[in-house]
Amino acid sequence: MMKLNKNLIQEFLWRGLIHNTTYSKSKKIKNEKITLYTGFDPTYKSFHIGNLVAIIMLIHFKRSGNKIISVIGGGTGMIGDPSGKNSERILIKKESLQKNIKNIKKQLSFFLDSNEILNNYEWFKKTLFLDFAKDIGKYFTINYMLSKDSIKKRIYKKNSISFTEFTYQLFQAYDFLYLYKKKNCSLQIGGSDQWGNITSGIELIRKKLGIKVNGLTFPLITKLDGSKFGKTEKGENIWIDPNLTSPYEFYQFWINISDDQAKKYIKIYTFLKKEEIKEIIFFHEKNPNLKLIQKKIASEITIFVHGKKIFEKIKFISNILFKKEKILTNLSKNDIKSIYENIPHKNLFIDINFKIPILDLLVNKSNFIKSKKEAIRHLKCNSILINKKIIKENFFLKKNDLISESYVLLQKGKKNFFMIKFNFLFLTHL
């Protein structure tokens, strides 16, 4: 029988993957095989890079010989977790919830075996409210439930919280109890905002069964402004669904992170050994302009999420876009099409004898730039390029400017690209 790696906690500590845990951080975990789980509520149709940390943690545990379980919250997703939320969630419609469940189960199946994925609706649908209140609710005092950060923050900020969200911690606690009884699951892991829910499950199992189980949370991955990546938050997220964040944009996100972020994320988002990571950081610091850490993370995580074939295509596209030489005219039609499909783009229908002013092209036709005022500022700074050539305010795009007779590449500064494909309307005069 495979054994749990004695140094797993130390490994997680070195990687920066532990925020809170009931395990002693100074001692080794007992040399035994365990079953653990983490949960994902289907509040959106895709995972984002914050969710990937939980998946990576599961894989670390699995590689050390443990049994892992991933629980899709088909039941708890109907309620809504108040953790990290300043206001009441909008309840998800049943049809949307089912679509979300289908999508994230498919995504999970890319990383995990299907028999490692469960749906908590399967046990909640059999649970009567009266039985739940009697058998579970009696183990929790109102004072205990009010002490949780997710509840306190809402109340102290004078934001209301419904009975539905208030009781969420009981349902997550029941998940842990159910999985302990059915699967001998003795550890729950999750993001740092889940600590209150996890400890509720630990407390329920202790009071009801007299058994000690454990919890472990990892730090939340935050955006540059400090806010967390959330499936229902407004603003930009980095999704693993290629229809929401293209593989090219996904790859470029990692290329463009800061050195401080890169040194942190290479430990979290890759399975590279300590010695290899230390060596990459050492050579990076000798010549930071080469972005050795960022490139290594980008390649590792893009292959992990999208596969090696997609990664090779993205690397090819990036090499073309970021070369200073004007090489677009030397590319094949298939290469141009591949670039178009993998970067932000738009399909337009237009008369074959078009003549588009540059401001109209940048703002109205493409929405590449938000306003004409902003576009003019970039044009005056010589930071707007068409097909890798700097252009001025008096530029008009015509058919003979297109690449492969159909495409035009827009560029703002060094890193922002957009492509338009033109489809021509041939007007017949009667």
Coordinates of C-alpha atoms in Angstrom, one line a residue:
M1 CA 0.0 0.0 0.0
M2 CA 1.3 3.5 -0.9
K3 CA 2.1 5.7 2.0
L4 CA 1.6 9.4 2.5
N5 CA 4.8 11.3 2.0
K6 CA 6.1 12.2 5.4
N7 CA 7.3 15.6 4.2
L8 CA 4.1 16.7 2.4
I9 CA 3.3 19.4 4.9
Q10 CA 6.9 20.7 4.6
E11 CA 6.6 20.6 0.8
F12 CA 3.3 22.6 0.9
L13 CA 4.9 25.1 3.3
W14 CA 7.9 25.7 1.0
R15 CA 5.5 26.1 -1.9
G16 CA 3.4 28.7 0.0
L17 CA 0.4 26.4 -0.2
I18 CA -0.7 26.5 3.4
H19 CA -2.7 29.3 5.0
N20 CA -4.3 27.5 7.9
T21 CA -4.2 23.8 9.0
T22 CA -5.1 21.7 12.0
Y23 CA -1.9 19.7 11.3
S24 CA 1.2 20.8 13.2
K25 CA 3.3 22.8 10.8
S26 CA 6.5 21.8 12.6
K27 CA 5.8 18.0 12.6
K28 CA 5.4 15.5 9.9
I29 CA 2.0 14.0 9.0
K30 CA 1.8 10.4 10.2
N31 CA 3.0 8.0 7.6
E32 CA -0.4 6.7 6.5
K33 CA -2.7 6.8 3.5
I34 CA -5.7 9.2 3.9
T35 CA -8.8 10.2 1.9
L36 CA -9.3 13.9 1.4
Y37 CA -11.7 16.2 -0.5
T38 CA -12.4 19.7 -1.7
G39 CA -15.5 21.2 -3.1
F40 CA -16.5 23.4 -6.0
D41 CA -19.8 25.1 -6.2
P42 CA -21.0 25.5 -9.8
T43 CA -21.6 29.2 -9.7
Y44 CA -20.3 29.7 -13.2
K45 CA -19.7 27.7 -16.3
S46 CA -15.9 27.6 -16.0
F47 CA -13.1 27.4 -13.5
H48 CA -10.5 30.2 -13.3
I49 CA -6.9 30.1 -12.3
G50 CA -7.7 30.5 -8.6
N51 CA -9.6 27.2 -8.8
L52 CA -6.6 25.5 -10.3
V53 CA -4.7 25.7 -7.0
A54 CA -7.2 23.3 -5.4
I55 CA -6.9 20.9 -8.3
I56 CA -3.1 21.1 -8.1
M57 CA -3.2 20.4 -4.4
L58 CA -5.4 17.3 -5.0
I59 CA -2.8 16.1 -7.5
H60 CA 0.0 16.6 -5.0
F61 CA -1.9 14.5 -2.5
K62 CA -2.7 11.8 -5.1
R63 CA 0.9 11.6 -6.2
S64 CA 1.8 10.9 -2.6
G65 CA -0.5 7.9 -2.5
N66 CA -3.7 9.4 -1.1
K67 CA -7.2 9.0 -2.2
I68 CA -8.8 12.2 -3.5
I69 CA -12.4 13.3 -3.9
S70 CA -13.7 16.4 -5.7
V71 CA -17.2 17.4 -4.8
I72 CA -19.3 19.5 -7.2
G73 CA -21.8 21.5 -5.2
G74 CA -25.0 20.6 -7.1
G75 CA -26.8 21.0 -3.8
T76 CA -24.8 23.7 -2.0
G77 CA -24.7 25.7 -5.3
M78 CA -28.5 26.2 -4.9
I79 CA -27.8 28.0 -1.6
G80 CA -24.7 30.2 -2.1
D81 CA -21.7 30.5 0.0
P82 CA -21.4 33.9 1.9
S83 CA -17.6 33.5 2.3
G84 CA -15.8 36.4 0.8
K85 CA -19.1 38.1 -0.3
N86 CA -20.2 41.6 0.7
S87 CA -23.8 41.1 -0.3
E88 CA -26.3 38.4 -0.9
R89 CA -25.7 36.1 -3.9
I90 CA -28.3 36.0 -6.7
L91 CA -29.7 32.5 -6.7
I92 CA -28.8 30.5 -9.8
K93 CA -31.6 29.3 -12.0
K94 CA -31.9 25.5 -12.2
E95 CA -31.2 25.4 -16.0
S96 CA -28.0 27.5 -15.5
L97 CA -26.9 25.4 -12.6
Q98 CA -27.2 22.2 -14.6
K99 CA -25.2 23.7 -17.4
N100 CA -22.5 24.9 -15.0
I101 CA -22.4 21.4 -13.4
K102 CA -21.9 19.8 -16.8
N103 CA -19.2 22.2 -17.8
I104 CA -17.1 22.1 -14.6
K105 CA -17.4 18.3 -14.4
K106 CA -16.0 18.1 -17.9
Q107 CA -13.1 20.4 -16.8
L108 CA -12.4 18.4 -13.7
S109 CA -12.4 15.2 -15.7
F110 CA -9.5 16.6 -17.7
F111 CA -7.4 16.6 -14.6
L112 CA -8.9 13.9 -12.4
D113 CA -10.5 10.4 -12.9
S114 CA -14.3 10.4 -13.2
N115 CA -14.6 8.2 -10.1
E116 CA -13.0 10.9 -8.1
I117 CA -15.7 13.4 -8.8
L118 CA -19.0 13.5 -6.8
N119 CA -22.0 15.7 -6.7
N120 CA -23.4 16.6 -3.3
Y121 CA -26.9 16.9 -4.7
E122 CA -27.0 13.1 -4.7
W123 CA -27.1 13.0 -0.9
F124 CA -28.9 16.3 -0.2
K125 CA -31.9 15.3 -2.4
K126 CA -32.6 12.5 0.0
T127 CA -32.4 14.7 3.1
L128 CA -35.6 16.1 4.7
F129 CA -35.4 19.5 6.2
L130 CA -36.8 18.4 9.5
D131 CA -34.3 15.5 9.8
F132 CA -31.5 17.9 8.9
A133 CA -32.5 20.4 11.5
K134 CA -32.8 17.7 14.2
D135 CA -29.8 15.6 13.3
I136 CA -27.3 18.4 12.2
G137 CA -28.6 21.7 13.4
K138 CA -28.6 20.7 17.1
Y139 CA -24.8 20.5 17.1
F140 CA -24.4 24.2 16.2
T141 CA -25.2 27.2 18.4
I142 CA -26.2 30.5 17.0
N143 CA -23.2 32.0 18.8
Y144 CA -20.9 29.6 17.1
M145 CA -22.3 30.3 13.6
L146 CA -22.1 34.1 14.2
S147 CA -18.4 33.8 15.1
K148 CA -17.5 32.8 11.6
D149 CA -15.7 35.5 9.6
S150 CA -18.0 35.1 6.6
I151 CA -21.0 35.9 8.8
K152 CA -19.4 38.6 11.0
K153 CA -18.1 40.7 8.1
R154 CA -21.6 40.8 6.6
I155 CA -23.3 41.7 9.9
Y156 CA -20.7 44.3 11.1
K157 CA -20.8 46.0 7.7
K158 CA -24.6 46.3 8.2
N159 CA -25.2 44.2 5.1
S160 CA -28.0 41.8 5.4
I161 CA -27.6 38.0 5.2
S162 CA -30.5 35.7 4.5
F163 CA -31.3 32.5 6.5
T164 CA -30.3 30.6 3.3
E165 CA -26.7 31.8 3.2
F166 CA -26.5 31.9 7.0
T167 CA -27.0 28.1 7.1
Y168 CA -24.5 27.4 4.3
Q169 CA -21.8 26.3 6.7
L170 CA -24.1 23.6 8.0
F171 CA -24.5 22.1 4.6
Q172 CA -20.8 22.1 3.9
A173 CA -20.2 20.6 7.4
Y174 CA -22.7 17.8 6.4
D175 CA -20.7 17.2 3.3
F176 CA -17.6 16.4 5.4
L177 CA -19.6 14.2 7.8
Y178 CA -21.2 12.3 4.9
L179 CA -17.9 11.7 3.2
Y180 CA -16.2 10.6 6.4
K181 CA -19.0 8.0 7.0
K182 CA -19.2 6.8 3.4
K183 CA -15.6 7.2 2.1
N184 CA -13.5 7.5 5.4
C185 CA -12.6 11.0 4.3
S186 CA -10.5 12.6 7.1
L187 CA -9.2 15.8 5.5
Q188 CA -10.9 18.7 3.8
I189 CA -8.9 21.3 1.9
G190 CA -10.0 24.6 0.3
G191 CA -9.1 28.3 -0.1
S192 CA -8.4 30.4 2.9
D193 CA -11.9 31.9 2.8
Q194 CA -13.3 28.4 3.5
W195 CA -11.6 28.0 6.9
G196 CA -14.9 28.8 8.8
N197 CA -16.9 26.2 6.7
I198 CA -14.1 23.6 7.1
T199 CA -13.9 24.0 10.8
S200 CA -17.6 23.7 11.1
G201 CA -17.3 20.2 9.5
I202 CA -14.5 19.3 11.8
E203 CA -16.6 20.3 14.8
L204 CA -19.7 18.4 13.6
I205 CA -17.7 15.2 13.2
R206 CA -16.1 15.6 16.6
K207 CA -19.4 16.3 18.4
K208 CA -21.5 13.6 16.5
L209 CA -18.9 10.8 16.2
G210 CA -16.2 11.7 18.6
I211 CA -13.6 11.5 15.8
K212 CA -10.8 14.0 15.1
V213 CA -10.5 15.0 11.4
N214 CA -8.4 17.7 9.8
G215 CA -8.6 20.8 7.6
L216 CA -6.1 22.6 5.5
T217 CA -6.5 25.9 3.5
F218 CA -4.3 27.5 0.9
P219 CA -3.9 31.2 0.2
L220 CA -6.3 32.8 -2.3
I221 CA -4.8 33.9 -5.6
T222 CA -5.5 37.6 -6.1
K223 CA -5.6 40.0 -9.0
L224 CA -3.2 42.9 -9.2
D225 CA -5.7 45.1 -7.3
G226 CA -5.8 42.6 -4.5
S227 CA -9.3 41.2 -5.2
K228 CA -9.7 37.5 -5.5
F229 CA -10.5 35.7 -8.7
G230 CA -14.2 34.8 -8.4
K231 CA -16.5 32.9 -10.7
T232 CA -19.3 35.4 -10.1
E233 CA -17.3 38.6 -9.5
K234 CA -17.4 41.4 -12.1
G235 CA -14.3 42.3 -13.9
E236 CA -11.6 40.3 -15.8
N237 CA -10.8 36.7 -14.8
I238 CA -8.4 34.3 -16.4
W239 CA -10.6 31.3 -17.2
I240 CA -9.5 27.8 -18.2
D241 CA -12.3 27.6 -20.8
P242 CA -10.7 28.5 -24.1
N243 CA -13.9 30.2 -25.3
L244 CA -13.7 32.6 -22.3
T245 CA -10.0 33.2 -22.2
S246 CA -8.1 32.1 -25.3
P247 CA -5.1 29.9 -24.8
Y248 CA -3.0 32.8 -26.2
E249 CA -4.4 35.2 -23.6
F250 CA -3.9 32.6 -20.9
Y251 CA -0.3 32.1 -21.9
Q252 CA 0.3 35.9 -22.0
F253 CA -1.1 36.4 -18.6
W254 CA 1.7 34.4 -17.1
I255 CA 4.3 36.0 -19.3
N256 CA 3.3 39.4 -18.0
I257 CA 3.2 38.8 -14.3
S258 CA 5.7 40.6 -12.1
D259 CA 9.0 39.1 -10.9
D260 CA 7.6 38.9 -7.3
Q261 CA 4.5 37.1 -8.5
A262 CA 6.5 34.8 -10.7
K263 CA 8.8 33.7 -7.8
K264 CA 5.6 32.9 -5.8
Y265 CA 3.6 31.3 -8.6
I266 CA 6.3 29.0 -9.9
K267 CA 6.1 27.1 -6.6
I268 CA 2.3 27.1 -6.6
Y269 CA 1.4 26.4 -10.2
T270 CA 4.1 24.0 -11.3
F271 CA 5.2 20.5 -10.1
L272 CA 8.8 21.4 -10.6
K273 CA 11.2 20.2 -7.9
K274 CA 12.7 22.6 -5.4
E275 CA 16.2 22.4 -6.9
E276 CA 15.0 23.1 -10.4
I277 CA 13.0 26.1 -9.2
K278 CA 15.9 27.5 -7.3
E279 CA 18.1 27.2 -10.4
I280 CA 15.5 29.0 -12.6
I281 CA 15.2 31.8 -10.1
F282 CA 19.1 32.1 -9.8
F283 CA 19.5 32.5 -13.6
H284 CA 16.5 34.8 -13.9
E285 CA 18.0 37.2 -11.4
K286 CA 21.2 37.4 -13.4
N287 CA 19.2 38.6 -16.4
P288 CA 15.6 39.6 -15.5
N289 CA 14.9 40.9 -19.0
L290 CA 14.8 37.3 -20.3
K291 CA 11.8 36.5 -18.0
L292 CA 13.0 33.0 -17.4
I293 CA 10.6 32.4 -14.5
Q294 CA 7.6 33.8 -16.3
K295 CA 8.3 31.7 -19.5
K296 CA 8.7 28.5 -17.4
I297 CA 5.5 29.1 -15.6
A298 CA 3.6 30.0 -18.8
S299 CA 4.8 26.8 -20.6
E300 CA 4.1 24.5 -17.6
I301 CA 0.6 25.8 -16.8
T302 CA -0.4 26.2 -20.4
I303 CA 0.5 22.6 -21.1
F304 CA -1.2 21.5 -17.9
V305 CA -4.5 23.2 -18.8
H306 CA -4.6 23.2 -22.6
G307 CA -2.1 20.4 -23.7
K308 CA 1.2 20.4 -25.4
K309 CA -0.2 20.7 -28.9
I310 CA -2.0 24.0 -28.1
F311 CA 1.0 25.3 -26.2
E312 CA 3.3 24.8 -29.3
K313 CA 0.8 26.7 -31.4
I314 CA 0.7 29.5 -28.9
K315 CA 4.5 29.7 -28.6
F316 CA 4.7 29.9 -32.4
I317 CA 2.1 32.7 -32.5
S318 CA 3.8 34.6 -29.7
N319 CA 7.2 34.5 -31.4
I320 CA 5.6 36.0 -34.5
L321 CA 3.7 38.8 -32.7
F322 CA 6.6 39.9 -30.6
K323 CA 9.3 39.9 -33.3
K324 CA 10.2 43.4 -34.4
E325 CA 10.8 42.3 -38.0
K326 CA 7.9 42.8 -40.5
I327 CA 7.4 39.1 -41.2
L328 CA 3.6 38.8 -41.6
T329 CA 3.7 38.8 -45.4
N330 CA 5.9 35.7 -45.3
L331 CA 3.4 33.6 -43.4
S332 CA 1.1 31.1 -45.0
K333 CA -2.7 31.6 -44.9
N334 CA -3.0 28.8 -42.4
D335 CA -0.5 30.6 -40.1
I336 CA -2.5 33.8 -40.3
K337 CA -5.7 32.0 -39.7
S338 CA -4.1 30.4 -36.6
I339 CA -3.1 33.8 -35.2
Y340 CA -6.6 35.1 -35.8
E341 CA -8.2 32.2 -34.0
N342 CA -6.0 32.4 -31.0
I343 CA -5.9 36.2 -30.2
P344 CA -8.8 38.6 -29.6
H345 CA -10.5 39.1 -32.9
K346 CA -13.6 40.1 -34.8
N347 CA -15.3 39.1 -38.0
L348 CA -16.6 41.9 -40.2
F349 CA -18.7 42.1 -43.4
I350 CA -17.8 45.1 -45.6
D351 CA -18.0 46.4 -49.2
I352 CA -14.9 45.3 -51.2
N353 CA -14.0 48.9 -52.0
F354 CA -13.8 50.0 -48.4
K355 CA -11.7 52.9 -47.1
I356 CA -11.8 53.0 -43.3
P357 CA -10.3 56.0 -41.3
I358 CA -8.0 54.8 -38.6
L359 CA -10.1 56.2 -35.7
D360 CA -13.2 54.4 -37.0
L361 CA -11.2 51.2 -37.3
L362 CA -9.7 51.3 -33.8
V363 CA -12.9 52.4 -32.0
N364 CA -16.1 51.7 -33.9
K365 CA -15.2 48.7 -36.1
S366 CA -13.1 46.7 -33.7
N367 CA -13.7 48.1 -30.2
F368 CA -10.0 47.6 -29.8
I369 CA -9.7 51.0 -28.1
K370 CA -12.5 52.4 -26.0
S371 CA -12.7 56.0 -27.2
K372 CA -11.4 58.2 -30.0
K373 CA -9.7 60.4 -27.4
E374 CA -7.7 57.5 -26.2
A375 CA -6.9 56.4 -29.8
I376 CA -5.6 59.8 -30.7
R377 CA -3.3 59.8 -27.7
H378 CA -1.9 56.5 -28.7
L379 CA -1.5 57.6 -32.3
K380 CA 0.4 60.7 -31.3
C381 CA 2.7 58.5 -29.2
N382 CA 3.4 56.3 -32.2
S383 CA 2.1 53.3 -30.2
I384 CA -0.5 52.1 -32.8
L385 CA 0.7 49.6 -35.4
I386 CA -1.2 48.1 -38.4
N387 CA 0.4 44.9 -39.6
K388 CA 3.5 45.7 -37.5
K389 CA 3.9 49.2 -39.1
I390 CA 3.5 52.4 -37.1
I391 CA 0.7 54.5 -38.5
K392 CA -0.5 58.1 -38.1
E393 CA -3.9 59.9 -37.7
N394 CA -4.3 60.4 -41.4
F395 CA -4.2 56.6 -42.2
F396 CA -7.0 54.9 -44.1
L397 CA -7.2 51.1 -44.2
K398 CA -7.9 49.8 -47.8
K399 CA -8.1 46.3 -49.3
N400 CA -4.4 46.3 -50.4
D401 CA -3.4 46.7 -46.8
L402 CA -4.8 43.3 -45.8
I403 CA -2.8 40.2 -45.1
S404 CA -3.7 37.1 -47.0
E405 CA -6.4 39.2 -48.7
S406 CA -8.7 39.1 -45.6
Y407 CA -6.9 40.0 -42.3
V408 CA -5.5 43.0 -40.5
L409 CA -3.4 42.9 -37.3
L410 CA -3.9 45.9 -34.9
Q411 CA -1.4 46.5 -32.2
K412 CA -1.3 48.9 -29.2
G413 CA 2.1 49.3 -27.6
K414 CA 4.2 46.2 -27.2
K415 CA 1.7 43.7 -25.8
N416 CA -1.8 44.3 -27.0
F417 CA -3.0 42.7 -30.3
F418 CA -6.3 42.4 -32.1
M419 CA -7.1 40.9 -35.5
I420 CA -10.0 41.6 -37.9
K421 CA -11.1 39.3 -40.7
F422 CA -12.9 41.0 -43.5
N423 CA -15.6 39.3 -45.5
F424 CA -16.5 41.1 -48.6
L425 CA -20.0 42.1 -49.9
F426 CA -20.2 42.2 -53.7
L427 CA -23.0 44.5 -54.5
T428 CA -24.8 43.8 -57.8
H429 CA -26.3 46.8 -59.6
L430 CA -29.4 46.1 -61.5

